[in-house]
Structure formats: structure tokens, C-alpha cells
Amino acid sequence: MINNRPYIGRFAPSPTGSLHLGSLCTALASFLEARRQQGLWLLRIDDLDTQRNIKGSVDNILKTLYTFGLHWDRTEDYQSHYLKNYEEILIDLTKNQQTYPCICSRKILLAKQPCLCRDIISTQAHSSLRVRINPCLISFKDKLQGLTSHQFSNQNDDFLLKRRDGIIAYQFAVVIDDERQQVSQVVRGADLLDSTPNQIYLRQLLGLTPLNYMHIPVIIDEGGYKLSKQTRATAVDLKKPQAIIFKLLNLLKQNPPKELNQSPIKEQLEWAINNWNPLFLKNVRAICNND
Ligand SMILES: [Zn+2]
């Protein structure tokens, strides 16, 4: 443990559709870890990418979590309420020459051509903003995935803080959000493990305390694909919450007793909190859902 703040965890879904089994699994794991540690569990709606947001998703997410007994503390937080805040921090970083505008088109970047904007002074209005990386090695110990390191070496590692369309980049927003909510523990899917060094880098740049991380395995289908909106994973069935919680506890390798299958949600979650042991998932990056 490197962060000594009281335990505050969070679940931060994007309102780009309904929760599917994979996203609910992440929610459940982060909820159980927070409750097991007698910490707070907060809900944050990652709604900055306005082009991807789908109307009605927020209500659907809130309803789903509620139906599954995953009650969050405090009122839910919306990234879109803090646009001014992100911009102010970007202005400060820019004043300190820690960012620079990038005018590369998507086409150039997709073709993996190097971005040479670091050394050019641009006055073009439609540019994105990149962080100017100082070479360094970032290492952190994940509670389940062990030691992870990333070497930031040159300008190819200068990642985006703000997109060309004006939308604040995920990597930057998440750092500011976690600090605003005084989060101490990040529990999320192992598919985000690779983005963690970027966030740690930004935390250091902004002088923020490091966080503790636990990346839980993602659920994949029989074809080996992660359940996601892109692979058209279906929304969880709100009429069968008990069966789904029981299934998720099995997928999370918690070995729930058979009779728990029929128990009310409240009892299922009580059992799960009392018996929660994430270490059964140690070094696992993905779990196959056979349904
Ligand atoms: Zn560029």
C-alpha cells in the first residue's frame, strides 16, 4: 500500500449503452473490495466523449446497479460538470511548457508516422494537445497483476491530453477525476492495465499522491473476445439479478455455496463481502464466459 488515504474506490462507466456482464463484473469486484475494506464506493459517469454517449444510458446504468444491490455512496459524479476545471489545469500545464499542440491528422497517426509537432510552434486552431514526456521509468505493483513497468523514452510517448475535437482525453480526465473524488484505490478491468503508466506519469507531473491499483480479469467470450459494446455484448437481464450475481461470483472464482443461487440479492452480497478474496484472481488477465 502506497496510498494512506482512507479507502475510497469508484466505478466509472461511460454512458455509451447498457451494462453488460463484463462491466457489471468490474462493478461488482470494485464494490466488494471497497465494502470488504470498509471503504466508500463512488459512482462516476464518464460522459466527456459526447459523440459516443447514448441517450438513456445513465438512467439505465443507475437502475441496473440499484437492481443488483450495488448501492454507491454520495451522489453520482458527472465528468461533464467539470469541463472548466480540466481546461484550467491544461492552461497551467501549457504555461509551464509541459504540453504542446499537435496538428497531425488521424490518418497520419493511424499510419504510425511520427508526430513531429513537439519542435514546431503551431498557431493552427484545430490542434490536439500532447504532454511533453520527460524520459523516465514508471513502475507500479498491481495487487493482482504484479509488477508492471513502462519506459517513457522519447516524443513518441507524448500522449494526448485533449483531442483535436476539443474533448478531454480519457488519460487526463481520469487523473483529475480521481483526485477530485479523493480516490485512493482503483479497481478496474485488466484491459486498462496498459494505460495505467500514463496516468501515474500525469499524477507525478501534477504532484499528486500515487494510488493503489487492482486490475481484475476481463470476461471474454468463447472466441477469446472481450465482452464489450463493440462485440455487441448483451445488456444484463434485470429480471434475473440473483442468477447473475451468483454467476459473477463464480466467474470471479469466489466459490459461492450452491444454495446462495436462490438467496435474495442482499444475502448474496453479504456473503460475498464477508468472503471476498480477490487473490483467487492473481495473475489472471481474462476469464472465459461459456454462455
Ligand atoms: Zn503531431
PDB file of C-alpha atoms and ligand atoms in Angstrom:
ATOM      1  CA  MET A   1       0.000   0.000   0.000  1.00  0.00           C
ATOM      2  CA  ILE A   2       1.476   3.304  -1.014  1.00  0.00           C
ATOM      3  CA  ASN A   3      -1.572   5.485  -0.602  1.00  0.00           C
ATOM      4  CA  ASN A   4      -2.566   6.071   3.002  1.00  0.00           C
ATOM      5  CA  ARG A   5      -5.802   7.919   2.425  1.00  0.00           C
ATOM      6  CA  PRO A   6      -8.957   6.264   3.795  1.00  0.00           C
ATOM      7  CA  TYR A   7     -10.257   3.707   1.292  1.00  0.00           C
ATOM      8  CA  ILE A   8     -12.228   5.371  -1.477  1.00  0.00           C
ATOM      9  CA  GLY A   9     -12.941   3.313  -4.559  1.00  0.00           C
ATOM     10  CA  ARG A  10     -15.047   4.073  -7.605  1.00  0.00           C
ATOM     11  CA  PHE A  11     -16.819   2.651 -10.604  1.00  0.00           C
ATOM     12  CA  ALA A  12     -16.678   4.874 -13.668  1.00  0.00           C
ATOM     13  CA  PRO A  13     -18.798   3.656 -16.581  1.00  0.00           C
ATOM     14  CA  SER A  14     -19.298   5.594 -19.822  1.00  0.00           C
ATOM     15  CA  PRO A  15     -22.934   6.222 -20.747  1.00  0.00           C
ATOM     16  CA  THR A  16     -22.497   4.573 -24.127  1.00  0.00           C
ATOM     17  CA  GLY A  17     -25.038   1.811 -23.633  1.00  0.00           C
ATOM     18  CA  SER A  18     -26.339  -0.614 -21.022  1.00  0.00           C
ATOM     19  CA  LEU A  19     -24.126  -2.520 -18.612  1.00  0.00           C
ATOM     20  CA  HIS A  20     -23.243  -5.978 -19.924  1.00  0.00           C
ATOM     21  CA  LEU A  21     -21.877  -8.925 -17.960  1.00  0.00           C
ATOM     22  CA  GLY A  22     -18.280  -7.673 -18.276  1.00  0.00           C
ATOM     23  CA  SER A  23     -18.942  -4.175 -16.995  1.00  0.00           C
ATOM     24  CA  LEU A  24     -21.163  -5.477 -14.208  1.00  0.00           C
ATOM     25  CA  CYS A  25     -18.384  -7.859 -13.196  1.00  0.00           C
ATOM     26  CA  THR A  26     -15.976  -4.931 -12.800  1.00  0.00           C
ATOM     27  CA  ALA A  27     -18.591  -3.020 -10.830  1.00  0.00           C
ATOM     28  CA  LEU A  28     -19.162  -5.990  -8.513  1.00  0.00           C
ATOM     29  CA  ALA A  29     -15.448  -6.577  -7.903  1.00  0.00           C
ATOM     30  CA  SER A  30     -14.753  -2.932  -7.097  1.00  0.00           C
ATOM     31  CA  PHE A  31     -17.853  -2.804  -4.866  1.00  0.00           C
ATOM     32  CA  LEU A  32     -16.819  -5.932  -2.947  1.00  0.00           C
ATOM     33  CA  GLU A  33     -13.258  -4.735  -2.485  1.00  0.00           C
ATOM     34  CA  ALA A  34     -14.466  -1.346  -1.161  1.00  0.00           C
ATOM     35  CA  ARG A  35     -17.004  -2.885   1.199  1.00  0.00           C
ATOM     36  CA  ARG A  36     -14.573  -5.549   2.386  1.00  0.00           C
ATOM     37  CA  GLN A  37     -12.129  -2.750   3.281  1.00  0.00           C
ATOM     38  CA  GLN A  38     -14.975  -0.775   4.889  1.00  0.00           C
ATOM     39  CA  GLY A  39     -14.347   1.976   2.400  1.00  0.00           C
ATOM     40  CA  LEU A  40     -16.515   4.211   0.281  1.00  0.00           C
ATOM     41  CA  TRP A  41     -17.614   3.190  -3.198  1.00  0.00           C
ATOM     42  CA  LEU A  42     -18.358   6.075  -5.537  1.00  0.00           C
ATOM     43  CA  LEU A  43     -20.013   6.224  -8.914  1.00  0.00           C
ATOM     44  CA  ARG A  44     -18.677   8.480 -11.634  1.00  0.00           C
ATOM     45  CA  ILE A  45     -20.261   8.826 -15.043  1.00  0.00           C
ATOM     46  CA  ASP A  46     -17.504   9.209 -17.664  1.00  0.00           C
ATOM     47  CA  ASP A  47     -19.546  11.282 -20.063  1.00  0.00           C
ATOM     48  CA  LEU A  48     -16.919  13.506 -21.716  1.00  0.00           C
ATOM     49  CA  ASP A  49     -16.974  11.777 -25.081  1.00  0.00           C
ATOM     50  CA  THR A  50     -20.238  13.368 -26.106  1.00  0.00           C
ATOM     51  CA  GLN A  51     -20.192  11.787 -29.560  1.00  0.00           C
ATOM     52  CA  ARG A  52     -20.319   8.304 -28.063  1.00  0.00           C
ATOM     53  CA  ASN A  53     -22.863   8.980 -25.312  1.00  0.00           C
ATOM     54  CA  ILE A  54     -26.210   7.303 -25.827  1.00  0.00           C
ATOM     55  CA  LYS A  55     -29.360   8.899 -24.508  1.00  0.00           C
ATOM     56  CA  GLY A  56     -30.949   6.985 -21.676  1.00  0.00           C
ATOM     57  CA  SER A  57     -27.750   5.138 -20.751  1.00  0.00           C
ATOM     58  CA  VAL A  58     -27.214   6.985 -17.481  1.00  0.00           C
ATOM     59  CA  ASP A  59     -30.679   6.086 -16.186  1.00  0.00           C
ATOM     60  CA  ASN A  60     -30.145   2.537 -17.334  1.00  0.00           C
ATOM     61  CA  ILE A  61     -26.772   2.245 -15.548  1.00  0.00           C
ATOM     62  CA  LEU A  62     -28.162   3.676 -12.306  1.00  0.00           C
ATOM     63  CA  LYS A  63     -31.160   1.361 -12.463  1.00  0.00           C
ATOM     64  CA  THR A  64     -29.000  -1.689 -13.167  1.00  0.00           C
ATOM     65  CA  LEU A  65     -26.617  -1.028 -10.277  1.00  0.00           C
ATOM     66  CA  TYR A  66     -29.564  -0.431  -7.994  1.00  0.00           C
ATOM     67  CA  THR A  67     -31.311  -3.624  -9.061  1.00  0.00           C
ATOM     68  CA  PHE A  68     -28.145  -5.614  -8.381  1.00  0.00           C
ATOM     69  CA  GLY A  69     -27.809  -4.123  -4.900  1.00  0.00           C
ATOM     70  CA  LEU A  70     -24.653  -2.191  -5.772  1.00  0.00           C
ATOM     71  CA  HIS A  71     -25.553   0.981  -3.914  1.00  0.00           C
ATOM     72  CA  TRP A  72     -22.985   3.726  -4.170  1.00  0.00           C
ATOM     73  CA  ASP A  73     -22.020   6.329  -1.590  1.00  0.00           C
ATOM     74  CA  ARG A  74     -22.567  10.078  -2.088  1.00  0.00           C
ATOM     75  CA  THR A  75     -24.384  11.357  -5.175  1.00  0.00           C
ATOM     76  CA  GLU A  76     -23.039  10.237  -8.513  1.00  0.00           C
ATOM     77  CA  ASP A  77     -20.411  12.435 -10.143  1.00  0.00           C
ATOM     78  CA  TYR A  78     -20.518  13.566 -13.782  1.00  0.00           C
ATOM     79  CA  GLN A  79     -17.332  14.468 -15.618  1.00  0.00           C
ATOM     80  CA  SER A  80     -19.240  16.898 -17.825  1.00  0.00           C
ATOM     81  CA  HIS A  81     -19.819  19.143 -14.801  1.00  0.00           C
ATOM     82  CA  TYR A  82     -16.097  19.855 -14.553  1.00  0.00           C
ATOM     83  CA  LEU A  83     -15.105  20.977 -18.047  1.00  0.00           C
ATOM     84  CA  LYS A  84     -13.785  24.303 -16.767  1.00  0.00           C
ATOM     85  CA  ASN A  85     -11.660  22.517 -14.213  1.00  0.00           C
ATOM     86  CA  TYR A  86      -9.880  20.322 -16.815  1.00  0.00           C
ATOM     87  CA  GLU A  87      -9.279  23.358 -19.034  1.00  0.00           C
ATOM     88  CA  GLU A  88      -7.743  25.370 -16.198  1.00  0.00           C
ATOM     89  CA  ILE A  89      -5.272  22.610 -15.405  1.00  0.00           C
ATOM     90  CA  LEU A  90      -4.393  22.298 -19.097  1.00  0.00           C
ATOM     91  CA  ILE A  91      -3.731  26.040 -19.279  1.00  0.00           C
ATOM     92  CA  ASP A  92      -1.353  25.770 -16.315  1.00  0.00           C
ATOM     93  CA  LEU A  93       0.498  22.824 -17.854  1.00  0.00           C
ATOM     94  CA  THR A  94       0.748  24.683 -21.149  1.00  0.00           C
ATOM     95  CA  LYS A  95       2.117  27.799 -19.430  1.00  0.00           C
ATOM     96  CA  ASN A  96       4.820  25.591 -17.943  1.00  0.00           C
ATOM     97  CA  GLN A  97       5.579  24.184 -21.413  1.00  0.00           C
ATOM     98  CA  GLN A  98       4.585  20.710 -20.360  1.00  0.00           C
ATOM     99  CA  THR A  99       2.209  20.370 -23.302  1.00  0.00           C
ATOM    100  CA  TYR A 100       2.283  21.303 -26.968  1.00  0.00           C
ATOM    101  CA  PRO A 101      -0.278  21.435 -29.752  1.00  0.00           C
ATOM    102  CA  CYS A 102      -0.271  18.605 -32.276  1.00  0.00           C
ATOM    103  CA  ILE A 103      -1.690  19.185 -35.732  1.00  0.00           C
ATOM    104  CA  CYS A 104      -1.278  15.627 -37.024  1.00  0.00           C
ATOM    105  CA  SER A 105      -4.365  14.238 -38.700  1.00  0.00           C
ATOM    106  CA  ARG A 106      -5.876  10.961 -37.602  1.00  0.00           C
ATOM    107  CA  LYS A 107      -4.741   9.499 -40.905  1.00  0.00           C
ATOM    108  CA  ILE A 108      -1.086  10.299 -40.203  1.00  0.00           C
ATOM    109  CA  LEU A 109      -1.271   8.894 -36.679  1.00  0.00           C
ATOM    110  CA  LEU A 110      -3.034   5.709 -37.796  1.00  0.00           C
ATOM    111  CA  ALA A 111      -0.306   5.169 -40.385  1.00  0.00           C
ATOM    112  CA  LYS A 112       2.145   5.275 -37.440  1.00  0.00           C
ATOM    113  CA  GLN A 113       4.032   8.185 -38.927  1.00  0.00           C
ATOM    114  CA  PRO A 114       5.931  10.055 -36.222  1.00  0.00           C
ATOM    115  CA  CYS A 115       4.378  13.230 -34.860  1.00  0.00           C
ATOM    116  CA  LEU A 116       6.946  15.997 -35.251  1.00  0.00           C
ATOM    117  CA  CYS A 117       4.859  18.703 -33.627  1.00  0.00           C
ATOM    118  CA  ARG A 118       6.943  18.856 -30.462  1.00  0.00           C
ATOM    119  CA  ASP A 119       9.502  21.083 -32.139  1.00  0.00           C
ATOM    120  CA  ILE A 120       7.168  23.200 -34.238  1.00  0.00           C
ATOM    121  CA  ILE A 121       5.329  26.221 -32.971  1.00  0.00           C
ATOM    122  CA  SER A 122       1.819  25.951 -34.302  1.00  0.00           C
ATOM    123  CA  THR A 123      -0.906  28.559 -34.307  1.00  0.00           C
ATOM    124  CA  GLN A 124      -3.437  26.357 -36.048  1.00  0.00           C
ATOM    125  CA  ALA A 125      -6.792  26.476 -34.322  1.00  0.00           C
ATOM    126  CA  HIS A 126      -7.691  22.800 -34.709  1.00  0.00           C
ATOM    127  CA  SER A 127      -4.962  21.036 -32.855  1.00  0.00           C
ATOM    128  CA  SER A 128      -4.880  18.468 -30.124  1.00  0.00           C
ATOM    129  CA  LEU A 129      -2.751  18.816 -27.018  1.00  0.00           C
ATOM    130  CA  ARG A 130       0.010  16.398 -26.043  1.00  0.00           C
ATOM    131  CA  VAL A 131       2.033  16.092 -22.878  1.00  0.00           C
ATOM    132  CA  ARG A 132       5.772  16.634 -23.301  1.00  0.00           C
ATOM    133  CA  ILE A 133       7.250  13.495 -21.737  1.00  0.00           C
ATOM    134  CA  ASN A 134      10.489  13.529 -19.799  1.00  0.00           C
ATOM    135  CA  PRO A 135      12.180  10.154 -20.237  1.00  0.00           C
ATOM    136  CA  CYS A 136      11.624   8.004 -17.149  1.00  0.00           C
ATOM    137  CA  LEU A 137      10.710   4.538 -15.993  1.00  0.00           C
ATOM    138  CA  ILE A 138       7.301   4.139 -14.357  1.00  0.00           C
ATOM    139  CA  SER A 139       6.808   1.033 -12.220  1.00  0.00           C
ATOM    140  CA  PHE A 140       3.933   0.040 -10.004  1.00  0.00           C
ATOM    141  CA  LYS A 141       2.827  -3.041  -8.160  1.00  0.00           C
ATOM    142  CA  ASP A 142      -0.684  -4.124  -9.020  1.00  0.00           C
ATOM    143  CA  LYS A 143      -2.451  -6.130  -6.325  1.00  0.00           C
ATOM    144  CA  LEU A 144      -3.307  -8.901  -8.812  1.00  0.00           C
ATOM    145  CA  GLN A 145      -1.128  -8.421 -11.874  1.00  0.00           C
ATOM    146  CA  GLY A 146       2.149  -7.887 -10.000  1.00  0.00           C
ATOM    147  CA  LEU A 147       4.902  -5.526 -11.052  1.00  0.00           C
ATOM    148  CA  THR A 148       4.260  -3.564 -14.226  1.00  0.00           C
ATOM    149  CA  SER A 149       6.789  -1.177 -15.757  1.00  0.00           C
ATOM    150  CA  HIS A 150       6.832   1.160 -18.684  1.00  0.00           C
ATOM    151  CA  GLN A 151       9.771   3.087 -20.034  1.00  0.00           C
ATOM    152  CA  PHE A 152       8.849   6.513 -21.374  1.00  0.00           C
ATOM    153  CA  SER A 153      11.680   7.264 -23.719  1.00  0.00           C
ATOM    154  CA  ASN A 154      11.007   9.870 -26.379  1.00  0.00           C
ATOM    155  CA  GLN A 155       8.471  12.053 -28.099  1.00  0.00           C
ATOM    156  CA  ASN A 156       6.640   9.040 -29.488  1.00  0.00           C
ATOM    157  CA  ASP A 157       5.390   8.553 -25.948  1.00  0.00           C
ATOM    158  CA  ASP A 158       3.868  12.052 -25.772  1.00  0.00           C
ATOM    159  CA  PHE A 159       0.250  11.037 -25.313  1.00  0.00           C
ATOM    160  CA  LEU A 160      -2.874  13.142 -25.820  1.00  0.00           C
ATOM    161  CA  LEU A 161      -4.427  15.237 -23.076  1.00  0.00           C
ATOM    162  CA  LYS A 162      -7.005  16.845 -25.294  1.00  0.00           C
ATOM    163  CA  ARG A 163      -8.317  15.586 -28.590  1.00  0.00           C
ATOM    164  CA  ARG A 164      -8.467  17.557 -31.766  1.00  0.00           C
ATOM    165  CA  ASP A 165     -12.250  17.794 -31.490  1.00  0.00           C
ATOM    166  CA  GLY A 166     -11.817  19.560 -28.142  1.00  0.00           C
ATOM    167  CA  ILE A 167     -12.739  16.574 -25.987  1.00  0.00           C
ATOM    168  CA  ILE A 168     -10.583  15.993 -22.918  1.00  0.00           C
ATOM    169  CA  ALA A 169      -8.688  12.710 -23.319  1.00  0.00           C
ATOM    170  CA  TYR A 170      -9.544   9.811 -21.016  1.00  0.00           C
ATOM    171  CA  GLN A 171      -5.986   9.537 -19.619  1.00  0.00           C
ATOM    172  CA  PHE A 172      -6.030  13.106 -18.402  1.00  0.00           C
ATOM    173  CA  ALA A 173      -9.629  13.275 -17.206  1.00  0.00           C
ATOM    174  CA  VAL A 174      -9.352  10.139 -15.106  1.00  0.00           C
ATOM    175  CA  VAL A 175      -6.405  11.560 -13.155  1.00  0.00           C
ATOM    176  CA  ILE A 176      -8.221  14.805 -12.389  1.00  0.00           C
ATOM    177  CA  ASP A 177     -11.422  12.912 -11.539  1.00  0.00           C
ATOM    178  CA  ASP A 178      -9.747  10.517  -9.131  1.00  0.00           C
ATOM    179  CA  GLU A 179      -8.184  13.461  -7.338  1.00  0.00           C
ATOM    180  CA  ARG A 180     -11.427  15.437  -7.195  1.00  0.00           C
ATOM    181  CA  GLN A 181     -13.133  12.451  -5.589  1.00  0.00           C
ATOM    182  CA  GLN A 182     -10.144  11.730  -3.313  1.00  0.00           C
ATOM    183  CA  VAL A 183      -9.991   8.197  -4.655  1.00  0.00           C
ATOM    184  CA  SER A 184      -7.295   6.008  -3.107  1.00  0.00           C
ATOM    185  CA  GLN A 185      -7.922   2.652  -4.808  1.00  0.00           C
ATOM    186  CA  VAL A 186      -8.507   1.919  -8.450  1.00  0.00           C
ATOM    187  CA  VAL A 187     -10.195  -1.411  -9.179  1.00  0.00           C
ATOM    188  CA  ARG A 188     -10.930  -1.885 -12.867  1.00  0.00           C
ATOM    189  CA  GLY A 189     -10.564  -4.252 -15.798  1.00  0.00           C
ATOM    190  CA  ALA A 190      -7.170  -5.644 -16.777  1.00  0.00           C
ATOM    191  CA  ASP A 191      -7.723  -4.238 -20.272  1.00  0.00           C
ATOM    192  CA  LEU A 192      -6.828  -0.854 -18.768  1.00  0.00           C
ATOM    193  CA  LEU A 193      -3.545  -2.054 -17.263  1.00  0.00           C
ATOM    194  CA  ASP A 194      -1.525  -0.637 -20.156  1.00  0.00           C
ATOM    195  CA  SER A 195      -2.957   2.842 -19.693  1.00  0.00           C
ATOM    196  CA  THR A 196      -2.011   2.974 -16.018  1.00  0.00           C
ATOM    197  CA  PRO A 197       1.630   4.140 -16.540  1.00  0.00           C
ATOM    198  CA  ASN A 198       0.315   7.194 -18.429  1.00  0.00           C
ATOM    199  CA  GLN A 199      -1.932   8.066 -15.531  1.00  0.00           C
ATOM    200  CA  ILE A 200       0.849   7.550 -12.998  1.00  0.00           C
ATOM    201  CA  TYR A 201       3.088   9.777 -15.109  1.00  0.00           C
ATOM    202  CA  LEU A 202       0.454  12.518 -15.060  1.00  0.00           C
ATOM    203  CA  ARG A 203      -0.065  12.166 -11.327  1.00  0.00           C
ATOM    204  CA  GLN A 204       3.658  12.697 -10.800  1.00  0.00           C
ATOM    205  CA  LEU A 205       3.645  15.684 -13.133  1.00  0.00           C
ATOM    206  CA  LEU A 206       0.796  17.241 -11.148  1.00  0.00           C
ATOM    207  CA  GLY A 207       2.396  16.408  -7.802  1.00  0.00           C
ATOM    208  CA  LEU A 208      -0.383  14.006  -6.746  1.00  0.00           C
ATOM    209  CA  THR A 209      -0.076  11.060  -4.356  1.00  0.00           C
ATOM    210  CA  PRO A 210       0.177   7.665  -6.082  1.00  0.00           C
ATOM    211  CA  LEU A 211      -2.888   5.395  -5.974  1.00  0.00           C
ATOM    212  CA  ASN A 212      -3.208   1.679  -5.305  1.00  0.00           C
ATOM    213  CA  TYR A 213      -4.231  -0.422  -8.270  1.00  0.00           C
ATOM    214  CA  MET A 214      -6.017  -3.721  -8.744  1.00  0.00           C
ATOM    215  CA  HIS A 215      -6.761  -4.793 -12.316  1.00  0.00           C
ATOM    216  CA  ILE A 216      -9.262  -7.607 -12.354  1.00  0.00           C
ATOM    217  CA  PRO A 217      -9.530 -10.093 -15.234  1.00  0.00           C
ATOM    218  CA  VAL A 218     -11.844  -9.173 -18.073  1.00  0.00           C
ATOM    219  CA  ILE A 219     -14.535 -11.588 -19.204  1.00  0.00           C
ATOM    220  CA  ILE A 220     -14.046 -12.954 -22.688  1.00  0.00           C
ATOM    221  CA  ASP A 221     -16.394 -14.981 -24.855  1.00  0.00           C
ATOM    222  CA  GLU A 222     -15.590 -18.405 -26.301  1.00  0.00           C
ATOM    223  CA  GLY A 223     -13.924 -16.782 -29.282  1.00  0.00           C
ATOM    224  CA  GLY A 224     -11.493 -15.042 -26.921  1.00  0.00           C
ATOM    225  CA  TYR A 225     -13.003 -11.594 -27.402  1.00  0.00           C
ATOM    226  CA  LYS A 226     -13.576  -9.245 -24.517  1.00  0.00           C
ATOM    227  CA  LEU A 227     -17.255  -8.674 -23.786  1.00  0.00           C
ATOM    228  CA  SER A 228     -17.822  -5.113 -24.867  1.00  0.00           C
ATOM    229  CA  LYS A 229     -20.255  -2.884 -26.651  1.00  0.00           C
ATOM    230  CA  GLN A 230     -18.100  -3.301 -29.755  1.00  0.00           C
ATOM    231  CA  THR A 231     -18.578  -7.080 -29.687  1.00  0.00           C
ATOM    232  CA  ARG A 232     -22.283  -6.445 -29.032  1.00  0.00           C
ATOM    233  CA  ALA A 233     -22.378  -7.957 -25.582  1.00  0.00           C
ATOM    234  CA  THR A 234     -25.989  -8.006 -24.470  1.00  0.00           C
ATOM    235  CA  ALA A 235     -27.283  -5.956 -21.563  1.00  0.00           C
ATOM    236  CA  VAL A 236     -27.624  -7.830 -18.281  1.00  0.00           C
ATOM    237  CA  ASP A 237     -31.123  -9.121 -17.635  1.00  0.00           C
ATOM    238  CA  LEU A 238     -32.678  -7.054 -14.859  1.00  0.00           C
ATOM    239  CA  LYS A 239     -35.236  -9.775 -14.224  1.00  0.00           C
ATOM    240  CA  LYS A 240     -32.622 -12.282 -13.070  1.00  0.00           C
ATOM    241  CA  PRO A 241     -30.322 -10.421 -10.709  1.00  0.00           C
ATOM    242  CA  GLN A 242     -29.760 -13.362  -8.328  1.00  0.00           C
ATOM    243  CA  ALA A 243     -28.719 -15.789 -11.034  1.00  0.00           C
ATOM    244  CA  ILE A 244     -26.368 -13.186 -12.492  1.00  0.00           C
ATOM    245  CA  ILE A 245     -24.716 -12.274  -9.184  1.00  0.00           C
ATOM    246  CA  PHE A 246     -24.213 -15.983  -8.489  1.00  0.00           C
ATOM    247  CA  LYS A 247     -22.687 -16.484 -11.908  1.00  0.00           C
ATOM    248  CA  LEU A 248     -20.379 -13.488 -11.468  1.00  0.00           C
ATOM    249  CA  LEU A 249     -19.186 -14.736  -8.079  1.00  0.00           C
ATOM    250  CA  ASN A 250     -18.253 -17.980  -9.801  1.00  0.00           C
ATOM    251  CA  LEU A 251     -16.506 -16.186 -12.654  1.00  0.00           C
ATOM    252  CA  LEU A 252     -14.612 -14.175 -10.028  1.00  0.00           C
ATOM    253  CA  LYS A 253     -13.509 -17.524  -8.517  1.00  0.00           C
ATOM    254  CA  GLN A 254     -15.151 -16.864  -5.150  1.00  0.00           C
ATOM    255  CA  ASN A 255     -16.693 -20.380  -4.919  1.00  0.00           C
ATOM    256  CA  PRO A 256     -20.110 -19.360  -3.562  1.00  0.00           C
ATOM    257  CA  PRO A 257     -22.082 -22.185  -1.864  1.00  0.00           C
ATOM    258  CA  LYS A 258     -24.753 -23.671  -4.161  1.00  0.00           C
ATOM    259  CA  GLU A 259     -27.704 -22.610  -2.008  1.00  0.00           C
ATOM    260  CA  LEU A 260     -26.701 -18.964  -2.468  1.00  0.00           C
ATOM    261  CA  ASN A 261     -28.050 -19.252  -6.005  1.00  0.00           C
ATOM    262  CA  GLN A 262     -31.606 -18.736  -4.727  1.00  0.00           C
ATOM    263  CA  SER A 263     -30.891 -16.246  -1.940  1.00  0.00           C
ATOM    264  CA  PRO A 264     -32.065 -12.656  -2.067  1.00  0.00           C
ATOM    265  CA  ILE A 265     -29.534 -10.210  -3.501  1.00  0.00           C
ATOM    266  CA  LYS A 266     -28.901  -8.662  -0.086  1.00  0.00           C
ATOM    267  CA  GLU A 267     -27.829 -12.023   1.346  1.00  0.00           C
ATOM    268  CA  GLN A 268     -25.743 -12.875  -1.691  1.00  0.00           C
ATOM    269  CA  LEU A 269     -23.827  -9.619  -1.349  1.00  0.00           C
ATOM    270  CA  GLU A 270     -23.402 -10.049   2.398  1.00  0.00           C
ATOM    271  CA  TRP A 271     -21.872 -13.460   1.811  1.00  0.00           C
ATOM    272  CA  ALA A 272     -19.704 -12.061  -0.972  1.00  0.00           C
ATOM    273  CA  ILE A 273     -18.396  -9.163   1.128  1.00  0.00           C
ATOM    274  CA  ASN A 274     -17.569 -11.427   4.071  1.00  0.00           C
ATOM    275  CA  ASN A 275     -15.816 -13.980   1.878  1.00  0.00           C
ATOM    276  CA  TRP A 276     -14.307 -11.719  -0.779  1.00  0.00           C
ATOM    277  CA  ASN A 277     -10.820 -12.798  -1.691  1.00  0.00           C
ATOM    278  CA  PRO A 278      -9.517 -11.151  -4.867  1.00  0.00           C
ATOM    279  CA  LEU A 279      -6.259 -13.098  -4.618  1.00  0.00           C
ATOM    280  CA  PHE A 280      -8.043 -16.080  -6.207  1.00  0.00           C
ATOM    281  CA  LEU A 281      -7.682 -13.973  -9.370  1.00  0.00           C
ATOM    282  CA  LYS A 282      -3.958 -13.432  -9.048  1.00  0.00           C
ATOM    283  CA  ASN A 283      -2.119 -13.139 -12.379  1.00  0.00           C
ATOM    284  CA  VAL A 284      -5.312 -13.864 -14.335  1.00  0.00           C
ATOM    285  CA  ARG A 285      -5.849 -11.406 -17.199  1.00  0.00           C
ATOM    286  CA  ALA A 286      -9.052 -12.890 -18.679  1.00  0.00           C
ATOM    287  CA  ILE A 287     -11.857 -15.286 -17.689  1.00  0.00           C
ATOM    288  CA  CYS A 288     -13.893 -17.184 -20.247  1.00  0.00           C
ATOM    289  CA  ASN A 289     -17.666 -16.982 -20.066  1.00  0.00           C
ATOM    290  CA  ASN A 290     -19.055 -20.205 -21.501  1.00  0.00           C
ATOM    291  CA  ASP A 291     -22.598 -18.978 -22.027  1.00  0.00           C
TER     292      ASP A 291
HETATM  293 ZN    ZN B   1       1.591  15.863 -34.172  1.00  0.00          ZN
END
